[in-house]
Tab-separated table of N, CA and C and ligand atoms in Angstrom:
chain	number	residue	atom	x	y	z
A	174	MET	N	-23.507	-8.612	2.991
A	174	MET	CA	-22.773	-9.699	3.958
A	174	MET	C	-21.051	-8.952	4.186
A	175	VAL	N	-20.863	-7.500	3.353
A	175	VAL	CA	-19.822	-7.268	2.549
A	175	VAL	C	-18.708	-6.482	4.485
A	176	ILE	N	-19.845	-6.659	5.279
A	176	ILE	CA	-19.469	-5.631	6.049
A	176	ILE	C	-18.584	-7.289	7.790
A	177	ASP	N	-19.073	-7.918	7.750
A	177	ASP	CA	-18.808	-9.022	7.784
A	177	ASP	C	-17.674	-9.744	7.465
A	178	SER	N	-17.204	-10.012	5.572
A	178	SER	CA	-16.250	-10.282	5.614
A	178	SER	C	-15.199	-9.366	5.740
A	179	ARG	N	-15.392	-7.922	4.896
A	179	ARG	CA	-14.375	-6.489	5.379
A	179	ARG	C	-13.739	-7.264	7.011
A	180	ALA	N	-14.405	-6.728	8.081
A	180	ALA	CA	-14.189	-7.611	9.750
A	180	ALA	C	-13.497	-8.624	9.344
A	181	LYS	N	-13.665	-9.843	8.741
A	181	LYS	CA	-12.752	-10.729	8.966
A	181	LYS	C	-11.266	-10.542	7.594
A	182	LEU	N	-11.122	-9.592	7.129
A	182	LEU	CA	-10.128	-9.366	6.360
A	182	LEU	C	-9.591	-8.460	7.333
A	183	ASN	N	-10.126	-7.742	7.870
A	183	ASN	CA	-8.695	-6.867	8.564
A	183	ASN	C	-8.960	-7.537	10.175
A	184	GLY	N	-9.114	-8.487	10.667
A	184	GLY	CA	-8.747	-9.176	11.515
A	184	GLY	C	-7.945	-10.029	11.026
A	185	LYS	N	-7.503	-10.252	10.050
A	185	LYS	CA	-6.909	-10.891	9.220
A	185	LYS	C	-5.312	-11.067	8.676
A	186	ARG	N	-5.746	-9.389	8.476
A	186	ARG	CA	-3.546	-8.830	8.405
A	186	ARG	C	-3.695	-8.465	9.430
A	187	GLU	N	-4.298	-7.757	11.220
A	187	GLU	CA	-4.230	-7.077	12.140
A	187	GLU	C	-2.973	-8.640	12.382
A	188	LYS	N	-2.879	-9.980	12.534
A	188	LYS	CA	-2.582	-11.528	12.247
A	188	LYS	C	-1.625	-10.939	11.921
A	189	ALA	N	-1.714	-11.536	11.023
A	189	ALA	CA	-0.636	-11.245	9.900
A	189	ALA	C	0.115	-10.433	10.448
A	190	THR	N	0.171	-9.104	9.866
A	190	THR	CA	0.848	-7.724	10.346
A	190	THR	C	1.642	-8.041	11.950
A	191	LYS	N	0.872	-8.331	13.055
A	191	LYS	CA	1.941	-8.959	14.027
A	191	LYS	C	3.001	-10.010	13.655
A	192	MET	N	2.207	-10.988	12.809
A	192	MET	CA	2.905	-12.470	12.635
A	192	MET	C	4.661	-12.160	12.115
A	193	VAL	N	4.209	-10.350	11.273
A	193	VAL	CA	5.290	-10.338	10.410
A	193	VAL	C	6.606	-9.142	11.692
A	194	GLU	N	5.639	-8.392	12.331
A	194	GLU	CA	6.170	-7.682	13.282
A	194	GLU	C	7.636	-8.796	13.711
A	195	THR	N	7.223	-9.138	14.509
A	195	THR	CA	6.934	-10.647	15.608
A	195	THR	C	8.257	-11.421	14.374
A	196	LYS	N	8.393	-10.987	14.119
A	196	LYS	CA	9.626	-11.782	12.750
A	196	LYS	C	9.436	-13.730	13.028
A	197	ARG	N	7.395	-13.806	12.848
A	197	ARG	CA	7.654	-15.013	13.170
A	197	ARG	C	7.297	-16.286	12.049
A	198	ILE	N	7.933	-15.360	10.716
A	198	ILE	CA	7.394	-15.784	9.020
A	198	ILE	C	9.732	-16.230	8.848
A	199	LYS	N	9.634	-17.689	8.207
A	199	LYS	CA	10.997	-18.480	8.250
A	199	LYS	C	11.712	-18.618	6.807
A	200	LEU	N	12.661	-18.054	6.615
A	200	LEU	CA	12.945	-18.901	5.291
A	200	LEU	C	14.053	-19.872	5.383
A	201	HIS	N	13.811	-20.791	5.374
A	201	HIS	CA	14.734	-22.024	5.331
A	201	HIS	C	15.386	-22.554	3.798
A	202	ILE	N	17.195	-21.534	4.436
A	202	ILE	CA	17.527	-23.051	2.830
A	202	ILE	C	18.309	-23.933	3.320
A	203	PHE	N	18.019	-24.500	2.443
A	203	PHE	CA	18.434	-25.670	2.411
A	203	PHE	C	20.206	-26.134	1.602
A	204	LEU	N	20.949	-25.801	2.144
A	204	LEU	CA	22.521	-25.853	0.845
A	204	LEU	C	23.391	-27.742	1.441
A	205	PRO	N	23.857	-27.568	-0.015
A	205	PRO	CA	24.211	-26.497	-1.089
A	205	PRO	C	23.041	-26.618	-1.890
A	206	SER	N	22.203	-27.664	-2.872
A	206	SER	CA	20.490	-27.540	-3.213
A	206	SER	C	19.765	-25.991	-4.004
A	207	GLY	N	20.305	-25.181	-2.477
A	207	GLY	CA	19.531	-23.898	-2.075
A	207	GLY	C	18.202	-24.250	-2.486
A	208	ARG	N	17.396	-25.438	-2.171
A	208	ARG	CA	16.321	-25.021	-2.411
A	208	ARG	C	15.511	-24.335	-0.975
A	209	LYS	N	13.817	-23.563	-0.875
A	209	LYS	CA	13.714	-22.906	0.073
A	209	LYS	C	12.220	-23.690	0.568
A	210	VAL	N	12.461	-23.391	2.086
A	210	VAL	CA	11.257	-24.010	2.736
A	210	VAL	C	11.144	-22.531	3.778
A	211	TRP	N	10.045	-22.581	3.639
A	211	TRP	CA	9.115	-21.451	3.795
A	211	TRP	C	7.984	-21.261	5.407
A	212	THR	N	8.283	-20.621	6.657
A	212	THR	CA	7.899	-22.021	7.769
A	212	THR	C	7.030	-20.308	8.387
A	213	ALA	N	5.949	-20.725	9.521
A	213	ALA	CA	4.958	-19.306	9.798
A	213	ALA	C	5.064	-20.141	11.047
A	214	VAL	N	6.016	-19.908	11.908
A	214	VAL	CA	5.762	-19.615	13.322
A	214	VAL	C	4.308	-19.781	14.756
A	215	GLY	N	3.365	-20.293	14.282
A	215	GLY	CA	2.742	-19.819	15.026
A	215	GLY	C	1.995	-20.483	16.327
A	216	SER	N	0.977	-19.936	16.153
A	216	SER	CA	0.832	-19.763	18.310
A	216	SER	C	0.729	-21.996	18.491
A	217	ASP	N	0.124	-22.343	17.425
A	217	ASP	CA	-0.288	-23.965	17.853
A	217	ASP	C	0.749	-24.338	16.936
A	218	GLY	N	1.944	-24.063	17.408
A	218	GLY	CA	3.269	-24.499	15.995
A	218	GLY	C	3.828	-24.213	15.215
A	219	ASP	N	4.481	-24.887	14.048
A	219	ASP	CA	5.076	-24.445	12.863
A	219	ASP	C	3.974	-24.729	11.340
A	220	HIS	N	4.273	-24.109	10.515
A	220	HIS	CA	3.514	-23.970	9.461
A	220	HIS	C	4.573	-24.035	8.825
A	221	LEU	N	3.155	-25.364	7.303
A	221	LEU	CA	5.080	-25.431	6.002
A	221	LEU	C	4.318	-24.454	5.682
A	222	LEU	N	4.655	-23.736	4.538
A	222	LEU	CA	3.591	-22.448	3.666
A	222	LEU	C	4.384	-22.274	2.109
A	223	ASN	N	3.571	-22.462	1.360
A	223	ASN	CA	3.416	-22.625	-0.356
A	223	ASN	C	3.368	-21.499	-0.845
A	224	VAL	N	3.510	-20.432	-1.403
A	224	VAL	CA	2.393	-19.320	-1.803
A	224	VAL	C	2.316	-19.794	-3.375
A	225	SER	N	2.851	-20.802	-3.965
A	225	SER	CA	2.784	-20.711	-5.525
A	225	SER	C	2.142	-21.915	-5.687
A	226	GLN	N	1.857	-22.118	-4.155
A	226	GLN	CA	0.208	-23.560	-4.590
A	226	GLN	C	-0.612	-23.182	-4.529
A	227	PRO	N	-1.498	-22.157	-3.987
A	227	PRO	CA	-0.811	-22.079	-2.469
A	227	PRO	C	-0.979	-23.237	-1.797
A	228	TYR	N	-0.680	-23.083	-0.275
A	228	TYR	CA	-1.037	-24.022	0.377
A	228	TYR	C	-0.026	-23.522	2.022
A	229	CYS	N	-0.759	-24.486	2.646
A	229	CYS	CA	-0.511	-23.797	4.165
A	229	CYS	C	-0.756	-25.462	4.847
A	230	SER	N	0.224	-25.475	5.883
A	230	SER	CA	-0.093	-26.527	6.457
A	230	SER	C	-1.086	-26.225	8.272
A	231	CYS	N	-1.780	-25.310	8.218
A	231	CYS	CA	-2.710	-24.638	9.059
A	231	CYS	C	-3.922	-26.050	8.957
A	232	ARG	N	-4.373	-25.682	9.711
A	232	ARG	CA	-6.002	-26.193	9.371
A	232	ARG	C	-7.262	-25.356	9.819
A	233	ASP	N	-6.697	-23.791	9.250
A	233	ASP	CA	-7.252	-22.610	9.137
A	233	ASP	C	-7.106	-23.507	7.334
A	234	PHE	N	-6.212	-23.820	7.302
A	234	PHE	CA	-6.131	-23.372	5.467
A	234	PHE	C	-6.726	-24.921	4.589
A	235	HIS	N	-6.302	-25.692	5.988
A	235	HIS	CA	-7.342	-27.067	5.879
A	235	HIS	C	-8.605	-27.033	5.101
A	236	PHE	N	-9.426	-26.566	6.845
A	236	PHE	CA	-10.937	-26.347	6.687
A	236	PHE	C	-11.415	-25.487	6.020
A	237	ARG	N	-10.988	-24.493	5.607
A	237	ARG	CA	-11.473	-23.724	5.506
A	237	ARG	C	-11.617	-23.125	3.488
A	238	TYR	N	-9.690	-23.685	3.535
A	238	TYR	CA	-10.034	-22.567	2.099
A	238	TYR	C	-9.998	-23.622	1.179
A	239	LEU	N	-9.932	-25.322	1.036
A	239	LEU	CA	-10.287	-26.004	0.236
A	239	LEU	C	-12.008	-26.448	-0.079
A	240	THR	N	-13.116	-25.696	1.001
A	240	THR	CA	-14.116	-25.780	0.738
A	240	THR	C	-14.439	-24.463	0.142
A	241	ASP	N	-13.950	-23.085	0.322
A	241	ASP	CA	-14.015	-22.017	-0.305
A	241	ASP	C	-12.978	-21.217	-1.494
A	242	LYS	N	-12.826	-21.640	-1.915
A	242	LYS	CA	-11.490	-20.827	-2.660
A	242	LYS	C	-10.817	-19.839	-3.105
A	243	ASP	N	-11.108	-19.362	-1.991
A	243	ASP	CA	-11.172	-17.283	-2.698
A	243	ASP	C	-10.369	-17.302	-0.500
A	244	GLU	N	-10.045	-18.487	0.029
A	244	GLU	CA	-9.720	-17.890	1.012
A	244	GLU	C	-8.244	-18.360	1.736
A	245	GLU	N	-7.833	-17.455	1.596
A	245	GLU	CA	-6.203	-18.307	2.178
A	245	GLU	C	-6.174	-17.771	3.523
A	246	CYS	N	-5.215	-18.641	4.506
A	246	CYS	CA	-5.528	-17.864	5.846
A	246	CYS	C	-4.169	-17.086	5.770
A	247	TYR	N	-4.176	-16.747	7.169
A	247	TYR	CA	-3.565	-15.794	7.801
A	247	TYR	C	-1.595	-15.508	7.466
A	248	HIS	N	-1.627	-17.112	7.346
A	248	HIS	CA	-0.740	-16.770	7.392
A	248	HIS	C	0.691	-16.819	6.420
A	249	LEU	N	-0.279	-17.816	4.933
A	249	LEU	CA	0.720	-17.055	4.381
A	249	LEU	C	0.265	-15.460	3.581
A	250	LEU	N	-0.589	-15.242	3.841
A	250	LEU	CA	-0.605	-13.803	3.679
A	250	LEU	C	0.387	-13.111	4.408
A	251	ALA	N	0.328	-13.243	5.624
A	251	ALA	CA	1.968	-12.984	6.187
A	251	ALA	C	3.495	-13.623	5.698
A	252	LEU	N	3.411	-13.730	5.330
A	252	LEU	CA	3.825	-14.454	4.433
A	252	LEU	C	4.103	-13.654	2.967
A	253	LYS	N	3.598	-13.045	2.205
A	253	LYS	CA	3.785	-12.613	1.166
A	253	LYS	C	3.981	-10.925	1.764
A	254	MET	N	3.034	-10.441	3.091
A	254	MET	CA	4.077	-9.169	2.864
A	254	MET	C	5.311	-9.011	3.705
A	255	ALA	N	5.570	-9.949	4.861
A	255	ALA	CA	7.349	-10.552	5.719
A	255	ALA	C	8.382	-10.535	3.653
A	256	PHE	N	7.678	-10.952	3.118
A	256	PHE	CA	8.474	-11.494	1.869
A	256	PHE	C	8.642	-9.884	0.926
A	257	ARG	N	7.800	-9.087	0.871
A	257	ARG	CA	7.705	-7.682	0.386
A	257	ARG	C	7.901	-6.534	1.712
A	258	SER	N	7.883	-7.012	2.895
A	258	SER	CA	8.802	-6.101	3.273
A	258	SER	C	9.808	-6.260	3.713
A	259	LYS	N	11.003	-7.812	3.549
A	259	LYS	CA	11.718	-8.301	4.103
A	259	LYS	C	12.650	-8.672	4.839
A	260	LYS	N	11.041	-8.924	5.876
A	260	LYS	CA	11.019	-9.384	7.671
A	260	LYS	C	10.277	-10.129	7.031
A	261	TYR	N	11.998	-10.732	7.408
A	261	TYR	CA	12.215	-12.415	8.155
A	261	TYR	C	13.387	-13.335	7.931
A	262	ASP	N	13.179	-14.118	8.581
A	262	ASP	CA	14.547	-14.291	9.280
A	262	ASP	C	14.461	-16.265	8.525
A	263	THR	N	16.581	-16.002	7.950
A	263	THR	CA	16.431	-16.771	6.962
A	263	THR	C	17.418	-17.529	8.100
A	264	ILE	N	17.020	-18.554	8.222
A	264	ILE	CA	18.116	-20.462	8.806
A	264	ILE	C	18.437	-20.783	7.626
A	265	GLU	N	19.895	-21.376	7.842
A	265	GLU	CA	20.687	-22.247	6.797
A	265	GLU	C	20.307	-24.279	7.290
A	266	PHE	N	20.281	-24.740	6.958
A	266	PHE	CA	20.570	-26.014	6.645
A	266	PHE	C	21.136	-27.081	5.905
A	267	GLN	N	21.701	-27.868	5.823
A	267	GLN	CA	22.324	-28.934	5.146
A	267	GLN	C	21.317	-29.682	4.339
A	268	ASP	N	21.694	-30.076	3.113
A	268	ASP	CA	20.283	-30.861	2.886
A	268	ASP	C	20.574	-32.245	2.773
A	269	GLU	N	21.138	-32.834	3.842
A	269	GLU	CA	20.492	-33.829	4.418
A	269	GLU	C	19.709	-33.853	5.963
A	270	GLU	N	19.427	-32.643	6.044
A	270	GLU	CA	18.656	-32.780	6.606
A	270	GLU	C	17.479	-32.147	6.335
A	271	TYR	N	17.082	-32.496	5.156
A	271	TYR	CA	16.167	-31.996	4.937
A	271	TYR	C	15.073	-32.131	4.959
A	272	VAL	N	14.736	-33.864	5.372
A	272	VAL	CA	13.824	-35.200	5.541
A	272	VAL	C	12.958	-34.677	6.361
A	273	PHE	N	14.046	-34.827	7.528
A	273	PHE	CA	13.465	-34.531	8.602
A	273	PHE	C	13.246	-33.501	9.312
A	274	PHE	N	13.277	-32.016	8.235
A	274	PHE	CA	13.031	-31.023	9.077
A	274	PHE	C	11.724	-31.556	8.464
A	275	ILE	N	11.522	-31.543	6.955
A	275	ILE	CA	10.139	-31.565	6.697
A	275	ILE	C	8.843	-32.447	7.630
A	276	ARG	N	9.393	-34.185	7.633
A	276	ARG	CA	8.845	-34.599	8.488
A	276	ARG	C	7.801	-34.258	10.325
A	277	GLY	N	9.231	-33.652	10.048
A	277	GLY	CA	9.021	-32.586	11.863
A	277	GLY	C	7.842	-32.030	12.044
A	278	LEU	N	7.521	-30.925	10.303
A	278	LEU	CA	6.384	-30.618	10.362
A	278	LEU	C	5.636	-30.977	9.914
A	279	LEU	N	5.438	-32.678	8.735
A	279	LEU	CA	4.031	-33.204	8.494
A	279	LEU	C	3.607	-33.113	10.055
A	280	GLU	N	4.209	-33.653	11.017
A	280	GLU	CA	3.867	-34.189	11.817
A	280	GLU	C	2.849	-33.891	12.555
A	281	GLU	N	2.932	-32.261	12.105
A	281	GLU	CA	2.369	-31.472	13.034
A	281	GLU	C	0.568	-31.077	11.921
A	282	ILE	N	0.704	-31.500	11.220
A	282	ILE	CA	-0.789	-31.097	10.332
A	282	ILE	C	-1.670	-31.515	10.752
A	283	PRO	N	-3.098	-30.604	10.768
A	283	PRO	CA	-3.784	-31.913	11.853
A	283	PRO	C	-4.865	-33.381	11.124
A	284	HIS	N	-4.859	-34.022	11.545
A	284	HIS	CA	-5.431	-35.585	11.061
A	284	HIS	C	-6.479	-35.229	11.455
A	285	GLU	N	-7.866	-35.736	10.608
A	285	GLU	CA	-9.150	-36.096	10.159
A	285	GLU	C	-8.801	-37.381	10.953
A	286	LYS	N	-10.441	-37.209	11.459
A	286	LYS	CA	-10.455	-38.835	11.893
A	286	LYS	C	-11.966	-39.355	11.301
B	101	ZN	ZN1	-1.863	-21.043	7.981
Protein backbone atom coordinates (compact mmCIF):
# COMPACT_ATOMS: atom_id res chain seq x y z
CA MET A 1 0.00 0.00 0.00
CA VAL A 2 3.06 2.26 -0.27
CA ILE A 3 2.01 3.65 -3.64
CA ASP A 4 -1.45 4.42 -2.33
CA SER A 5 -0.28 6.40 0.63
CA ARG A 6 2.31 8.22 -1.45
CA ALA A 7 -0.31 9.26 -3.99
CA LYS A 8 -2.48 10.41 -1.15
CA LEU A 9 0.37 12.45 0.29
CA ASN A 10 1.09 14.06 -3.07
CA GLY A 11 -2.56 15.00 -3.44
CA LYS A 12 -2.49 16.53 -0.01
CA ARG A 13 0.70 18.46 -0.78
CA GLU A 14 -0.82 19.75 -3.99
CA LYS A 15 -3.91 21.00 -2.18
CA ALA A 16 -1.80 22.54 0.57
CA THR A 17 0.49 24.27 -1.93
CA LYS A 18 -2.49 25.71 -3.79
CA MET A 19 -3.91 26.94 -0.53
CA VAL A 20 -0.65 28.71 0.36
CA GLU A 21 -0.21 30.19 -3.13
CA THR A 22 -3.70 31.67 -3.07
CA LYS A 23 -3.06 33.14 0.40
CA ARG A 24 -5.84 31.29 2.10
CA ILE A 25 -3.87 30.87 5.33
CA LYS A 26 -4.65 33.74 7.66
CA LEU A 27 -3.05 34.87 10.88
CA HIS A 28 -5.36 36.85 13.12
CA ILE A 29 -3.63 38.88 15.78
CA PHE A 30 -5.67 40.21 18.65
CA LEU A 31 -4.48 43.42 20.22
CA PRO A 32 -3.27 44.52 22.67
CA SER A 33 -2.76 40.98 24.04
CA GLY A 34 -1.02 39.72 20.90
CA ARG A 35 -3.00 36.48 20.96
CA LYS A 36 -2.72 34.64 17.66
CA VAL A 37 -5.30 32.58 15.80
CA TRP A 38 -4.59 30.79 12.54
CA THR A 39 -7.29 29.90 10.07
CA ALA A 40 -7.50 28.29 6.67
CA VAL A 41 -10.12 29.48 4.24
CA GLY A 42 -11.41 26.25 2.78
CA SER A 43 -13.95 25.52 0.10
CA ASP A 44 -16.41 24.54 2.82
CA GLY A 45 -15.80 27.40 5.24
CA ASP A 46 -13.09 28.72 7.52
CA HIS A 47 -11.14 26.31 9.70
CA LEU A 48 -9.52 26.97 13.01
CA LEU A 49 -5.94 25.71 13.20
CA ASN A 50 -3.47 24.97 15.94
CA VAL A 51 -0.12 23.45 15.03
CA SER A 52 1.13 22.77 18.54
CA GLN A 53 -1.89 20.62 19.48
CA PRO A 54 -2.21 19.77 16.50
CA TYR A 55 -5.77 20.66 15.71
CA CYS A 56 -7.95 21.65 12.77
CA SER A 57 -11.67 22.22 12.88
CA CYS A 58 -12.31 20.64 9.47
CA ARG A 59 -14.27 17.47 8.87
CA ASP A 60 -11.27 15.61 7.52
CA PHE A 61 -9.33 16.17 10.70
CA HIS A 62 -12.20 15.16 12.95
CA PHE A 63 -12.92 11.92 11.21
CA ARG A 64 -9.48 10.84 10.16
CA TYR A 65 -6.88 12.25 12.50
CA LEU A 66 -8.62 10.98 15.59
CA THR A 67 -8.57 7.41 14.34
CA ASP A 68 -5.23 7.41 12.52
CA LYS A 69 -2.67 9.25 14.59
CA ASP A 70 -0.22 10.34 11.94
CA GLU A 71 -2.84 11.67 9.58
CA GLU A 72 -2.83 15.45 9.37
CA CYS A 73 -5.23 17.30 7.10
CA TYR A 74 -3.97 19.49 4.29
CA HIS A 75 -4.89 22.66 6.19
CA LEU A 76 -2.28 21.89 8.83
CA LEU A 77 0.24 21.05 6.15
CA ALA A 78 -0.61 24.32 4.37
CA LEU A 79 -0.17 26.26 7.58
CA LYS A 80 3.32 24.83 8.09
CA MET A 81 4.23 25.63 4.50
CA ALA A 82 2.80 29.14 4.75
CA PHE A 83 4.65 29.75 7.98
CA ARG A 84 7.95 28.63 6.50
CA SER A 85 7.58 30.69 3.31
CA LYS A 86 5.85 33.59 5.12
CA LYS A 87 3.01 33.44 2.62
CA TYR A 88 0.03 34.26 4.75
CA ASP A 89 -2.21 37.21 5.43
CA THR A 90 -2.07 38.94 8.77
CA ILE A 91 -5.23 40.56 10.04
CA GLU A 92 -5.41 42.61 13.21
CA PHE A 93 -8.35 42.55 15.58
CA GLN A 94 -9.17 44.00 18.96
CA ASP A 95 -9.18 41.68 21.96
CA GLU A 96 -12.87 42.41 22.53
CA GLU A 97 -13.62 40.73 19.22
CA TYR A 98 -11.95 37.45 20.19
CA VAL A 99 -14.94 35.65 21.64
CA PHE A 100 -17.17 36.55 18.70
CA PHE A 101 -14.49 35.51 16.29
CA ILE A 102 -13.94 32.08 17.88
CA ARG A 103 -17.65 31.49 18.32
CA GLY A 104 -18.23 32.23 14.65
CA LEU A 105 -15.57 29.73 13.64
CA LEU A 106 -16.74 27.00 15.98
CA GLU A 107 -20.24 27.18 14.61
CA GLU A 108 -18.83 25.81 11.38
CA ILE A 109 -17.44 22.66 12.97
CA PRO A 110 -19.28 19.56 11.83
CA HIS A 111 -21.45 18.17 14.58
CA GLU A 112 -21.99 14.47 15.02
CA LYS A 113 -25.59 13.41 15.01
ZN1 LIG B 1 -8.18 20.71 8.22
